[in-house]
Coordinates of C-alpha atoms in Angstrom, one line a residue:
M17 CA 0.0 0.0 0.0
L18 CA 2.9 2.4 0.7
K19 CA 3.6 4.9 -2.1
T20 CA 0.3 3.9 -3.8
T21 CA -2.5 6.3 -4.7
L22 CA -6.1 5.2 -4.3
R23 CA -8.7 6.5 -6.8
G24 CA -5.9 8.7 -8.2
R25 CA -6.4 11.0 -5.2
Y26 CA -5.4 9.6 -1.8
A27 CA -1.6 9.1 -1.7
I28 CA -0.5 6.7 1.0
I29 CA 2.3 8.1 3.1
K30 CA 2.8 5.6 5.9
Q31 CA 1.0 2.9 7.9
L32 CA -0.5 3.9 11.2
G33 CA -1.7 0.6 12.5
S34 CA -3.0 -2.8 11.6
G35 CA -5.1 -5.6 13.1
G36 CA -7.6 -8.3 12.4
F37 CA -10.0 -5.8 10.8
G38 CA -7.5 -4.3 8.3
E39 CA -5.0 -1.5 8.2
T40 CA -5.0 2.2 8.8
Y41 CA -2.8 4.6 6.8
L42 CA -1.9 8.2 6.7
A43 CA -2.5 9.7 3.3
E44 CA -2.5 13.0 1.4
D45 CA -5.5 14.3 -0.5
R46 CA -3.9 15.3 -3.8
D47 CA -7.2 16.8 -5.2
F48 CA -7.6 19.3 -2.4
P49 CA -5.5 22.5 -2.2
G50 CA -2.6 22.2 0.1
N51 CA -2.7 18.4 0.0
P52 CA -4.3 18.0 3.5
R53 CA -3.6 14.8 5.4
C54 CA -6.3 12.3 6.0
V55 CA -6.7 8.8 7.4
V56 CA -7.4 5.9 5.0
K57 CA -8.8 2.7 6.5
R58 CA -8.8 -0.5 4.5
L59 CA -11.3 -3.1 5.6
Q60 CA -10.7 -6.7 4.6
P61 CA -13.5 -9.3 4.8
Q62 CA -12.2 -12.7 5.8
S63 CA -13.7 -14.4 2.8
S64 CA -14.0 -13.7 -0.9
D65 CA -17.3 -15.6 -1.2
P66 CA -19.6 -13.6 -3.6
A67 CA -22.6 -13.9 -1.3
L68 CA -20.6 -12.6 1.6
L69 CA -19.1 -9.8 -0.3
K70 CA -22.6 -8.7 -1.4
V71 CA -23.6 -8.5 2.3
A72 CA -20.4 -6.8 3.2
K73 CA -21.0 -4.1 0.5
R74 CA -24.5 -3.5 1.8
L75 CA -23.2 -3.2 5.4
F76 CA -20.4 -1.0 4.2
N77 CA -22.7 1.5 2.5
T78 CA -25.1 1.5 5.4
E79 CA -22.3 2.2 7.9
A80 CA -20.8 4.8 5.8
I81 CA -24.0 6.7 5.9
V82 CA -24.1 6.4 9.6
L83 CA -20.5 7.6 10.0
A84 CA -21.2 10.5 7.7
K85 CA -24.0 11.5 10.0
L86 CA -22.0 11.0 13.2
G87 CA -19.1 13.0 11.7
K88 CA -21.2 16.1 12.0
H89 CA -20.4 16.1 15.8
P90 CA -17.4 18.3 16.5
Q91 CA -15.7 15.4 18.5
I92 CA -16.0 12.7 15.9
P93 CA -13.8 12.6 12.8
Q94 CA -15.6 13.6 9.6
L95 CA -16.1 11.0 6.9
L96 CA -14.5 12.4 3.7
A97 CA -15.1 9.5 1.4
H98 CA -15.9 5.8 1.1
F99 CA -15.4 3.4 -1.8
Q100 CA -14.6 -0.1 -2.9
E101 CA -11.7 -1.3 -4.9
N102 CA -10.6 -4.9 -5.7
Q103 CA -13.1 -6.4 -3.3
E104 CA -11.7 -4.2 -0.5
F105 CA -13.5 -1.4 1.3
Y106 CA -12.0 2.0 2.1
L107 CA -13.0 4.8 4.5
V108 CA -11.3 8.2 4.3
Q109 CA -11.6 10.3 7.4
E110 CA -10.4 13.5 8.9
F111 CA -6.9 13.3 10.3
L112 CA -6.4 14.3 14.0
E113 CA -3.1 15.6 15.2
G114 CA -2.7 14.2 18.6
E115 CA -2.2 11.0 20.7
D116 CA -4.6 8.4 21.9
L117 CA -5.2 7.9 25.7
G118 CA -3.5 4.5 25.5
K119 CA -0.1 6.3 24.9
E120 CA -1.0 8.8 27.6
F121 CA -1.6 6.0 30.1
A122 CA 1.7 4.4 29.2
S123 CA 3.4 7.2 31.0
G124 CA 2.1 5.8 34.2
K125 CA 1.0 9.2 35.5
R126 CA -2.4 9.0 37.3
W127 CA -5.2 11.4 36.7
D128 CA -6.4 13.4 39.7
E129 CA -10.1 13.7 40.4
G130 CA -10.5 17.0 38.5
R131 CA -9.0 15.4 35.3
A132 CA -11.3 12.4 35.6
I133 CA -14.3 14.7 35.9
A134 CA -13.2 16.8 33.0
F135 CA -12.7 13.6 30.9
L136 CA -16.2 12.5 31.6
T137 CA -17.8 15.9 31.0
H138 CA -16.1 16.2 27.6
T139 CA -16.8 12.7 26.4
L140 CA -20.3 11.9 27.7
P141 CA -21.9 14.4 25.3
I142 CA -20.4 12.4 22.4
L143 CA -22.1 9.3 23.7
D144 CA -25.4 11.2 24.2
F145 CA -25.2 12.3 20.6
I146 CA -24.5 8.9 19.1
H147 CA -27.0 7.1 21.2
Q148 CA -29.7 9.5 20.1
E149 CA -28.7 8.5 16.6
N150 CA -29.4 4.9 17.7
V151 CA -25.7 4.0 17.4
I152 CA -23.7 2.0 20.0
H153 CA -20.0 2.5 19.7
R154 CA -19.1 -0.9 21.1
D155 CA -15.3 -0.4 21.3
I156 CA -14.6 2.4 23.6
K157 CA -11.1 2.1 25.0
P158 CA -8.1 4.4 25.6
E159 CA -6.8 3.7 22.1
N160 CA -10.0 4.9 20.5
I161 CA -10.0 8.3 22.3
I162 CA -7.6 10.8 20.8
R163 CA -6.5 14.0 22.6
Q164 CA -6.0 16.7 20.0
A165 CA -2.6 18.3 20.4
A166 CA -3.6 21.8 19.7
D167 CA -6.3 22.2 22.3
G168 CA -6.7 19.0 24.3
K169 CA -10.1 18.3 22.8
L170 CA -11.1 14.6 23.0
F171 CA -12.3 12.8 19.9
L172 CA -14.0 9.4 19.7
I173 CA -12.8 7.2 16.8
D174 CA -13.2 3.6 15.4
F175 CA -16.8 2.8 15.7
G176 CA -17.2 -0.9 16.1
A177 CA -20.1 -1.2 13.7
V178 CA -17.7 -0.8 10.7
K179 CA -15.8 -3.8 12.0
E180 CA -18.8 -6.0 11.3
I181 CA -17.8 -5.9 7.6
T182 CA -14.5 -7.6 8.3
T183 CA -15.9 -10.3 10.7
L184 CA -18.5 -11.7 8.4
A185 CA -18.5 -15.4 7.8
V186 CA -20.7 -17.9 6.1
N187 CA -22.1 -20.9 8.0
Q188 CA -22.8 -24.3 6.6
Q189 CA -26.3 -23.4 5.6
G190 CA -25.0 -20.5 3.5
Q191 CA -26.2 -17.8 5.9
T192 CA -23.9 -14.9 6.9
N193 CA -23.0 -14.2 10.4
F194 CA -20.4 -12.4 12.4
T195 CA -17.4 -14.4 13.6
I196 CA -16.5 -12.5 16.8
A197 CA -18.1 -10.0 19.2
I198 CA -17.1 -6.4 18.7
G199 CA -15.3 -4.9 21.7
T200 CA -12.1 -5.2 23.8
S201 CA -11.6 -7.4 26.8
G202 CA -11.7 -5.4 30.0
Y203 CA -13.9 -2.6 28.6
M204 CA -16.6 -4.9 27.3
P205 CA -19.5 -5.6 29.8
N206 CA -21.1 -9.0 30.1
E207 CA -24.1 -8.3 27.9
Q208 CA -21.9 -7.2 25.1
Q209 CA -19.7 -10.3 25.4
G210 CA -22.9 -12.2 24.9
G211 CA -23.6 -10.4 21.7
K212 CA -26.3 -8.1 23.1
P213 CA -24.8 -4.7 23.5
R214 CA -27.0 -1.9 24.9
F215 CA -26.5 1.9 25.0
N216 CA -25.2 1.7 28.5
S217 CA -22.6 -0.8 27.4
D218 CA -20.7 2.2 26.1
L219 CA -21.1 3.9 29.6
Y220 CA -19.5 0.9 31.1
A221 CA -16.5 1.1 28.8
L222 CA -16.2 4.9 29.3
G223 CA -16.3 4.4 33.1
M224 CA -13.6 1.8 32.9
V225 CA -11.4 4.2 30.9
A226 CA -11.9 6.8 33.6
I227 CA -11.0 4.3 36.4
Q228 CA -7.9 3.3 34.5
G229 CA -6.9 6.9 34.2
L230 CA -7.3 7.3 38.0
T231 CA -5.7 4.0 39.0
Q232 CA -3.3 3.3 36.2
V233 CA -4.5 -0.3 36.4
H234 CA -5.7 -2.0 33.3
P235 CA -9.4 -3.2 33.7
K236 CA -8.4 -6.8 33.1
S237 CA -6.2 -6.6 36.2
L238 CA -8.9 -5.5 38.5
P239 CA -10.5 -8.2 40.6
E240 CA -14.3 -8.8 40.8
N241 CA -16.6 -9.0 43.7
P242 CA -17.5 -12.8 43.9
Q243 CA -21.1 -12.0 44.9
T244 CA -22.0 -9.3 42.4
G245 CA -19.4 -9.6 39.7
D246 CA -18.7 -5.9 40.0
V247 CA -15.1 -4.7 39.5
V248 CA -13.2 -3.8 42.7
W249 CA -11.2 -0.6 42.2
R250 CA -11.5 1.8 45.0
N251 CA -8.7 0.4 47.0
H252 CA -6.3 1.6 44.2
V253 CA -7.0 5.3 44.5
Q254 CA -8.4 8.0 46.8
V255 CA -11.3 9.9 45.3
S256 CA -14.4 11.5 46.8
D257 CA -17.3 9.3 47.6
N258 CA -19.5 11.2 45.1
L259 CA -17.2 10.5 42.2
A260 CA -16.7 6.9 43.3
A261 CA -20.4 6.4 43.4
I262 CA -20.8 7.7 39.9
L263 CA -18.0 5.6 38.5
T264 CA -19.2 2.5 40.4
R265 CA -22.6 2.9 39.0
M266 CA -21.3 3.3 35.4
V267 CA -19.4 0.0 35.6
R268 CA -21.9 -2.2 37.5
S269 CA -21.8 -5.7 36.2
H270 CA -25.5 -6.0 35.4
F271 CA -26.8 -3.4 32.9
S272 CA -30.0 -2.8 34.9
Y273 CA -28.1 -1.3 37.8
R274 CA -26.0 1.0 35.7
Y275 CA -26.8 4.5 34.4
Q276 CA -29.0 4.1 31.4
T277 CA -28.1 7.3 29.5
A278 CA -25.1 9.6 29.2
A279 CA -27.4 12.5 30.2
E280 CA -28.0 10.9 33.5
V281 CA -24.3 10.8 34.3
L282 CA -23.8 14.4 33.2
A283 CA -26.7 15.4 35.4
D284 CA -24.9 13.8 38.4
L285 CA -21.6 15.4 37.5
Q286 CA -23.2 18.9 37.6
H287 CA -23.1 18.5 41.4
F288 CA -19.3 19.0 41.1
P289 CA -17.8 22.4 40.8
N290 CA -16.0 23.4 37.6
T291 CA -17.3 20.5 35.6
T292 CA -17.0 22.5 32.4
A293 CA -13.3 23.2 32.9
P294 CA -11.1 22.5 29.9
L295 CA -9.2 19.3 29.6
V296 CA -5.8 21.1 29.4
P297 CA -4.9 24.5 30.8
N298 CA -5.5 27.5 28.4
S299 CA -7.0 25.3 25.8
T300 CA -8.3 27.0 22.7
T301 CA -11.1 26.1 20.4
G302 CA -10.3 24.8 17.0
A303 CA -12.2 25.4 13.8
R304 CA -14.9 23.0 14.9
S305 CA -16.7 24.2 18.0
T306 CA -16.6 21.9 21.1
A307 CA -19.7 19.9 22.0
P308 CA -21.6 21.2 25.0
T309 CA -20.8 19.6 28.3
V310 CA -24.3 20.3 29.7
P311 CA -26.8 17.4 29.2
L312 CA -30.1 17.8 27.5
P313 CA -32.8 19.1 29.8
T314 CA -33.9 16.7 32.5
P315 CA -37.0 14.9 31.4
N316 CA -40.0 15.7 33.5
Q317 CA -43.7 15.9 33.3
T318 CA -43.5 18.5 30.5
Q319 CA -41.6 17.3 27.5
S320 CA -40.2 19.5 24.8
R321 CA -41.2 18.9 21.2
S322 CA -38.9 16.6 19.3
K323 CA -38.7 19.0 16.3
P324 CA -39.6 22.6 15.6
R325 CA -42.5 23.6 13.5
N326 CA -41.8 24.4 9.8
Q327 CA -42.0 28.1 10.0
L328 CA -41.6 28.5 6.3
K329 CA -45.1 27.2 5.8
L330 CA -46.4 30.1 7.9
T331 CA -44.4 32.9 6.2
P332 CA -47.3 34.1 4.1
I333 CA -49.5 34.3 7.2
L334 CA -46.9 36.4 8.9
L335 CA -46.7 38.7 6.0
I336 CA -50.5 39.2 6.0
L337 CA -50.5 39.8 9.7
F338 CA -47.9 42.5 9.4
I339 CA -49.6 44.2 6.4
A340 CA -52.9 44.1 8.2
G341 CA -51.4 45.7 11.3
A342 CA -52.2 42.7 13.4
G343 CA -51.3 43.1 17.0
Y344 CA -49.1 40.1 17.3
T345 CA -45.3 40.1 17.1
I346 CA -43.4 37.1 15.7
S347 CA -42.5 36.0 19.2
Q348 CA -46.1 36.1 20.3
L349 CA -47.2 34.1 17.3
F350 CA -44.6 31.3 17.6
S351 CA -43.9 31.2 21.3
R352 CA -45.9 28.3 22.5
P353 CA -45.7 26.2 25.7
E354 CA -44.2 22.8 25.4
V355 CA -46.7 20.0 25.2
S356 CA -47.3 18.0 28.3
E357 CA -47.3 14.5 26.8
I358 CA -46.5 12.5 29.8
P359 CA -49.4 12.6 32.3
Q360 CA -49.1 11.2 35.7
P361 CA -49.0 7.4 35.9
T362 CA -52.4 5.9 36.8
T363 CA -54.0 2.6 37.3
S364 CA -56.7 3.2 34.8
P365 CA -58.0 0.1 33.1
S366 CA -57.5 -0.6 29.4
I367 CA -58.1 -2.7 26.2
P368 CA -55.6 -5.5 25.1
F369 CA -53.2 -4.8 22.3
P370 CA -50.6 -7.2 20.7
V371 CA -47.2 -7.3 22.3
P372 CA -44.1 -7.4 20.1
E373 CA -42.4 -10.8 20.1
N374 CA -39.1 -9.4 21.2
D375 CA -40.4 -7.6 24.3
S376 CA -39.7 -10.4 26.8
N377 CA -36.6 -8.5 28.2
P378 CA -37.2 -4.8 27.9
T379 CA -34.2 -2.6 28.3
P380 CA -34.1 -1.0 31.8
V381 CA -34.9 2.7 32.0
P382 CA -32.6 5.6 32.7
E383 CA -33.4 8.2 35.3
N384 CA -32.8 11.8 35.7
D385 CA -32.9 12.1 39.4
S386 CA -32.3 15.2 41.3
N387 CA -30.6 13.1 44.0
P388 CA -29.1 10.5 41.6
I389 CA -26.0 9.3 43.5
P390 CA -26.7 5.7 44.5
V391 CA -26.8 4.5 48.1
P392 CA -23.5 3.0 49.3
E393 CA -23.4 -0.7 49.3
N394 CA -23.2 -0.8 53.1
D395 CA -26.5 1.0 53.5
S396 CA -29.1 -1.2 55.1
N397 CA -31.8 0.5 53.1
P398 CA -33.2 2.8 55.8
I399 CA -36.9 3.7 55.6
P400 CA -37.3 7.3 54.3
V401 CA -38.7 9.8 56.9
P402 CA -41.9 11.4 55.7
E403 CA -41.6 15.1 55.2
N404 CA -44.0 17.7 56.8
D405 CA -46.3 14.9 57.9
S406 CA -48.4 16.0 60.8
N407 CA -50.0 12.5 60.9
P408 CA -47.0 10.1 61.0
I409 CA -47.4 6.6 59.8
P410 CA -48.7 4.4 62.7
V411 CA -46.3 1.9 64.1
P412 CA -48.1 -1.4 64.6
E413 CA -45.6 -2.6 67.3
N414 CA -47.1 0.0 69.7
D415 CA -50.7 -1.0 69.0
S416 CA -52.3 -3.1 71.7
S417 CA -54.6 -5.0 69.3
P418 CA -52.9 -8.0 67.9
R419 CA -52.7 -8.2 64.1
S420 CA -51.1 -10.6 61.6
E421 CA -48.0 -9.6 59.6
S422 CA -50.2 -9.5 56.5
D423 CA -52.7 -7.1 58.1
R424 CA -49.8 -4.8 59.2
A425 CA -48.3 -4.8 55.7
T426 CA -51.7 -4.0 54.2
E427 CA -52.3 -1.1 56.6
F428 CA -49.0 0.4 55.6
Y429 CA -49.8 -0.1 51.9
Q430 CA -53.2 1.5 52.3
Q431 CA -51.5 4.4 54.1
G432 CA -49.1 4.8 51.2
E433 CA -52.0 4.8 48.7
S434 CA -53.7 7.5 50.8
Y435 CA -50.6 9.6 50.7
R436 CA -50.1 8.9 47.0
K437 CA -53.6 10.1 46.1
G438 CA -53.0 13.2 48.1
D439 CA -49.7 13.9 46.2
R440 CA -47.6 13.3 49.3
H441 CA -45.2 11.1 47.4
R442 CA -42.3 11.1 49.8
D443 CA -44.6 10.1 52.6
A444 CA -46.1 7.4 50.3
I445 CA -42.7 5.9 49.6
A446 CA -42.0 5.7 53.3
A447 CA -45.3 3.9 53.9
Y448 CA -44.7 1.5 51.0
D449 CA -41.2 0.8 52.4
R450 CA -42.8 -0.2 55.7
A451 CA -45.1 -2.6 54.0
I452 CA -42.3 -4.1 51.9
E453 CA -40.1 -4.4 55.1
I454 CA -42.8 -6.7 56.5
N455 CA -43.6 -8.4 53.2
P456 CA -40.8 -8.1 50.6
N457 CA -43.1 -9.8 48.0
Y458 CA -45.8 -7.2 48.2
A459 CA -46.0 -6.4 44.5
E460 CA -48.6 -3.7 44.8
A461 CA -46.4 -1.8 47.3
W462 CA -43.5 -2.0 44.9
A463 CA -45.7 -0.7 42.1
G464 CA -47.0 2.1 44.2
K465 CA -43.4 3.0 45.1
C466 CA -42.5 3.0 41.4
Y467 CA -45.4 5.4 40.8
S468 CA -44.3 7.9 43.5
H469 CA -40.6 7.8 42.4
N470 CA -41.8 8.6 38.9
T471 CA -43.8 11.6 40.1
L472 CA -40.7 12.8 42.0
T473 CA -38.6 12.3 38.7
R474 CA -36.4 9.7 40.5
F475 CA -36.3 7.5 37.5
S476 CA -33.7 4.9 38.5
Q477 CA -35.5 4.3 41.8
A478 CA -38.7 4.0 39.9
L479 CA -37.1 1.4 37.6
E480 CA -35.8 -0.7 40.4
A481 CA -39.2 -0.6 42.1
C482 CA -41.1 -1.5 38.9
N483 CA -38.7 -4.3 38.2
E484 CA -39.2 -5.7 41.7
A485 CA -43.0 -5.6 41.3
L486 CA -42.8 -7.3 37.9
E487 CA -40.4 -10.0 39.2
I488 CA -43.0 -10.8 41.9
N489 CA -46.0 -10.5 39.6
P490 CA -45.2 -10.2 35.8
E491 CA -48.9 -9.3 35.2
N492 CA -49.0 -6.2 37.4
A493 CA -50.4 -3.7 35.0
Q494 CA -49.8 -0.7 37.2
A495 CA -46.0 -1.5 37.2
W496 CA -46.0 -1.9 33.4
T497 CA -47.8 1.4 33.0
S498 CA -45.5 3.3 35.3
Q499 CA -42.5 1.7 33.6
A500 CA -43.8 3.0 30.2
F501 CA -44.0 6.4 31.8
T502 CA -40.4 6.2 32.9
F503 CA -39.2 5.1 29.4
N504 CA -41.0 8.1 27.9
A505 CA -39.5 10.5 30.4
T506 CA -36.1 9.3 29.5
R507 CA -36.6 9.0 25.7
Q508 CA -36.5 5.2 25.5
Y509 CA -39.6 5.3 23.2
N510 CA -39.4 1.8 21.7
Q511 CA -39.2 0.3 25.2
A512 CA -42.1 2.5 26.3
I513 CA -44.3 1.0 23.6
V514 CA -43.3 -2.5 24.8
A515 CA -44.2 -1.7 28.4
A516 CA -47.4 0.0 27.5
N517 CA -48.5 -3.0 25.4
R518 CA -47.8 -5.2 28.4
A519 CA -49.9 -3.0 30.6
I520 CA -52.7 -3.2 28.1
R521 CA -52.4 -6.9 27.8
Y522 CA -52.8 -7.5 31.5
Q523 CA -55.4 -4.8 32.3
A524 CA -58.3 -4.1 30.0
N525 CA -59.4 -0.5 29.4
N526 CA -56.1 1.0 30.6
A527 CA -56.4 4.5 29.2
Q528 CA -53.1 5.7 30.7
A529 CA -51.2 2.9 29.0
Y530 CA -52.7 4.0 25.7
V531 CA -51.6 7.6 26.4
N532 CA -48.1 6.5 27.3
R533 CA -48.0 4.4 24.1
G534 CA -49.2 7.4 22.1
V535 CA -46.5 9.6 23.6
A536 CA -43.8 7.1 22.4
Q537 CA -45.3 6.7 19.0
R538 CA -45.5 10.5 18.5
R539 CA -41.9 10.8 19.5
L540 CA -41.0 8.2 16.9
E541 CA -43.0 10.2 14.4
R542 CA -45.5 7.4 14.0
Y543 CA -48.4 9.9 14.0
E544 CA -51.2 7.7 12.7
D545 CA -50.4 5.1 15.3
A546 CA -50.2 7.7 18.1
L547 CA -53.6 9.1 17.0
E548 CA -55.1 5.6 17.2
S549 CA -53.7 5.2 20.7
Y550 CA -55.1 8.5 21.9
N551 CA -58.4 7.7 20.3
R552 CA -58.5 4.4 22.2
A553 CA -57.7 6.2 25.5
I554 CA -60.6 8.7 24.8
E555 CA -62.9 5.8 24.0
I556 CA -62.2 4.4 27.5
E557 CA -62.2 7.7 29.4
P558 CA -64.1 10.3 27.4
N559 CA -63.2 13.0 30.0
Y560 CA -59.5 12.4 29.8
A561 CA -58.3 16.0 29.2
E562 CA -54.7 15.2 28.6
A563 CA -55.5 12.6 26.0
W564 CA -57.6 15.1 24.1
H565 CA -54.7 17.6 24.4
N566 CA -52.1 15.2 23.1
R567 CA -54.4 14.1 20.4
G568 CA -54.6 17.7 19.2
Y569 CA -50.9 17.9 18.8
V570 CA -50.7 14.7 16.7
L571 CA -53.5 16.1 14.5
E572 CA -51.4 19.2 14.0
E573 CA -48.5 17.0 12.8
L574 CA -50.9 15.4 10.4
K575 CA -52.0 18.8 9.2
R576 CA -55.6 18.2 10.3
Y577 CA -55.8 21.6 11.9
E578 CA -59.5 22.0 12.4
E579 CA -59.7 18.6 14.1
A580 CA -56.7 19.6 16.2
L581 CA -58.4 22.8 17.3
N582 CA -61.5 20.9 18.2
S583 CA -59.4 18.5 20.3
Y584 CA -57.8 21.4 22.2
E585 CA -61.2 22.9 22.8
K586 CA -62.4 19.7 24.3
A587 CA -59.3 19.4 26.5
V588 CA -60.0 23.0 27.8
E589 CA -63.7 22.3 28.3
L590 CA -62.8 19.2 30.5
E591 CA -60.0 20.9 32.4
P592 CA -60.2 24.7 32.3
N593 CA -56.9 25.1 34.0
L594 CA -54.9 23.0 31.5
Q595 CA -52.7 26.0 30.5
Q596 CA -50.8 24.3 27.7
A597 CA -54.1 23.2 26.0
I598 CA -55.3 26.8 26.4
E599 CA -52.3 28.3 24.7
N600 CA -52.1 25.7 22.0
R601 CA -55.8 26.3 21.3
N602 CA -55.2 30.0 21.1
Y603 CA -52.2 29.5 18.8
L604 CA -54.3 27.5 16.3
R605 CA -57.1 30.0 16.5
R606 CA -54.7 32.8 15.4
I607 CA -53.2 30.7 12.6
L608 CA -56.5 29.5 11.3
Q609 CA -58.0 33.0 11.4

């Protein structure tokens, strides 16, 4: 390859690396002024079988499209070209002047806590970006993170998906498959080794890189807790309990106990001072602006719209308004409240709906918790103390009338239900915990606890409670409904649909499950499906104001404006204080007039 020119344009200068997936070369672009340097990657399938090469070509073209889209992020190299020559596949990417963290770690110098926090705050937004594009990197390790020499900015390279092309094989039945799992030992969590990577598999790998930077111990050399399978690393370095809790949660052995999204980790890191500090002193910004280190807004009961309205369609209306001297400014016309598409979880009944065949193991949900740092492992799970409660939960031990354990647990559960219905969710959780302390298999108490944690936007705790309820009783519709709520709040929309469908299967006439399903379908731009879900919710509960309101928004997306206005009008009629429905109704009135 050396001293050759590909496509008459990319002159190979030297080899940068090689491995089982192919080679990487430094090249010059002879067609571009100044002959800028670029990186050429040659991918070599392990077989020349025509059927396999056909599959490889399809994969290559698909992944090139993905890489081109990801390269728009300022911390991912841009894809400059992709082509096939002589049954080999080539990618041409932006060249980065700098060293990977593997070489940095070879110096043996440990990171201090501030450097580790800066590393996380500068790399997590990259993961947040690629995960929103439904891409899992699958091979995060020090060698795939480059620190740019000019400003210290970190770049993520070598996405594992491309390596699928070079690991294709053909089995005895003539079917194509992949010969090895993508990833690197030590940075690859259990589920990825089993061929089922998840978004938070990348969080595991990134956490292990941070731990390696702090300890200067390779992940493969860290022992495991024999009971949990979690890596044991804290004895190698002194860090604050808060940072240790975050890193420990990133690298939990089982994916359900980890953070579920990069945004969650960033939210926790905001509790540290100077989390937006540069990676190196006096760093300057290159031509491509740095990615923000602040996560997306924390999901709550009011969700932002997934995309802005097409304002070009309304330009003629604006012109008419200005000519007519209408009393509205542009900001008044377009400034609309965000649509509240995630109502409170409820136990409303519902109608069955088919469940996807692959929903037997739904992905756990992330949380955006205002107090997200997990409880230390030596915590005996103390019962929360109700806040501002003038009527504390009764303690059965002090009651002279003898009662069974079951009766005492039921009393605490009923007390929790009373608090929950009165919107005293911290007190409700305390009561549910007392019931669970007496009867750990009290599925309804776990489900009620899930509901209240959701209402308090403590989504990881909600997930754990829902999972406990469903492990005890897989047909607990309230737990499935609440889990769908949590998935929506954390933008896991496909999983929200799965959970909502489960709720609908196990509890007929569950209007809330239909609403939660409609929210997810709307977010996935499946507008007709979302409209059907909202219509079913309204069939079940004709006075469900939020269902009418959300239906109005979907009808707007479908450009059925008169129907949308009628839907908003109905929502306001049912709930005169539903401010968002009022303002959306007023918006449509102005536009239609």
